Each structure stands twice: as C-alpha cells, then as structure tokens.
GROMACS .gro file of C-alpha atoms in nm:
model
   63
    1UNK     CA    1  -1.949   0.398   2.327
    2UNK     CA    2  -1.901   0.030   2.365
    3UNK     CA    3  -1.875  -0.147   2.736
    4UNK     CA    4  -1.558  -0.238   2.821
    5UNK     CA    5  -1.655  -0.615   2.742
    6UNK     CA    6  -1.773  -0.531   2.389
    7UNK     CA    7  -1.450  -0.356   2.319
    8UNK     CA    8  -1.269  -0.620   2.415
    9UNK     CA    9  -1.484  -0.841   2.164
   10UNK     CA   10  -1.430  -0.634   1.871
   11UNK     CA   11  -1.070  -0.576   1.910
   12UNK     CA   12  -1.044  -0.996   1.971
   13UNK     CA   13  -1.245  -0.980   1.640
   14UNK     CA   14  -0.983  -0.711   1.468
   15UNK     CA   15  -0.731  -0.911   1.594
   16UNK     CA   16  -0.876  -1.277   1.406
   17UNK     CA   17  -0.929  -1.100   1.074
   18UNK     CA   18  -0.589  -0.956   1.106
   19UNK     CA   19  -0.449  -1.312   1.143
   20UNK     CA   20  -0.675  -1.475   0.873
   21UNK     CA   21  -0.519  -1.193   0.628
   22UNK     CA   22  -0.163  -1.251   0.711
   23UNK     CA   23  -0.234  -1.632   0.683
   24UNK     CA   24  -0.400  -1.572   0.324
   25UNK     CA   25  -0.106  -1.345   0.220
   26UNK     CA   26   0.148  -1.624   0.301
   27UNK     CA   27  -0.085  -1.876   0.107
   28UNK     CA   28  -0.063  -1.647  -0.163
   29UNK     CA   29   0.304  -1.593  -0.178
   30UNK     CA   30   0.347  -1.961  -0.172
   31UNK     CA   31   0.179  -2.001  -0.453
   32UNK     CA   32  -0.212  -2.073  -0.369
   33UNK     CA   33  -0.444  -1.954  -0.634
   34UNK     CA   34  -0.644  -1.604  -0.552
   35UNK     CA   35  -0.966  -1.799  -0.684
   36UNK     CA   36  -0.940  -2.075  -0.421
   37UNK     CA   37  -0.870  -1.857  -0.117
   38UNK     CA   38  -1.152  -1.636  -0.210
   39UNK     CA   39  -1.357  -1.973  -0.299
   40UNK     CA   40  -1.287  -2.109   0.090
   41UNK     CA   41  -1.332  -1.752   0.228
   42UNK     CA   42  -1.672  -1.683   0.082
   43UNK     CA   43  -1.988  -1.777   0.288
   44UNK     CA   44  -2.187  -1.857  -0.064
   45UNK     CA   45  -2.160  -2.207  -0.256
   46UNK     CA   46  -1.974  -2.154  -0.571
   47UNK     CA   47  -2.328  -2.152  -0.757
   48UNK     CA   48  -2.467  -1.932  -0.562
   49UNK     CA   49  -2.559  -1.657  -0.789
   50UNK     CA   50  -2.534  -1.862  -1.125
   51UNK     CA   51  -2.889  -1.857  -1.168
   52UNK     CA   52  -2.991  -1.593  -0.937
   53UNK     CA   53  -3.317  -1.404  -1.012
   54UNK     CA   54  -3.359  -1.099  -0.866
   55UNK     CA   55  -3.722  -0.971  -0.850
   56UNK     CA   56  -3.658  -0.590  -0.832
   57UNK     CA   57  -3.343  -0.592  -1.037
   58UNK     CA   58  -3.442  -0.226  -1.152
   59UNK     CA   59  -3.518  -0.056  -0.869
   60UNK     CA   60  -3.195  -0.202  -0.754
   61UNK     CA   61  -3.019  -0.092  -1.003
   62UNK     CA   62  -3.207   0.250  -1.023
   63UNK     CA   63  -3.345   0.194  -1.388
   0.00000   0.00000   0.00000
C-alpha cells in the first residue's frame, strides 16, 4: 500500500498527465497535426528506429 507522501506524488503525476492530455486535445482541435504532437511527446528522436538492428528479433517475435 502506498505511503501518504508516495500517494500524493502519484496523484500529482496523474493530474499532470490529465492536463497534458487536455492541452494536446485542444491543440488537435485547433489544427495541430497528430504527427507533430506525437513527435513532440516522444522520448525518441525521429530517426531512432529507422536503422535499428534487433539482435534477438526471432526470439522477440516468437519465431
């Protein structure tokens, strides 16, 4: 069970996420492209996965 301080941090983070989603929705409604929002919200640079090599691809996809 979360401690009181830990719970308040979780609640604070949840409130921040709700506010961000609300802001994103308003931006979408004002005409900002979903691709731009995705790019801004992503932690990965645009070309991060372009030339990715997965050494255990067969194991990762189960084949």
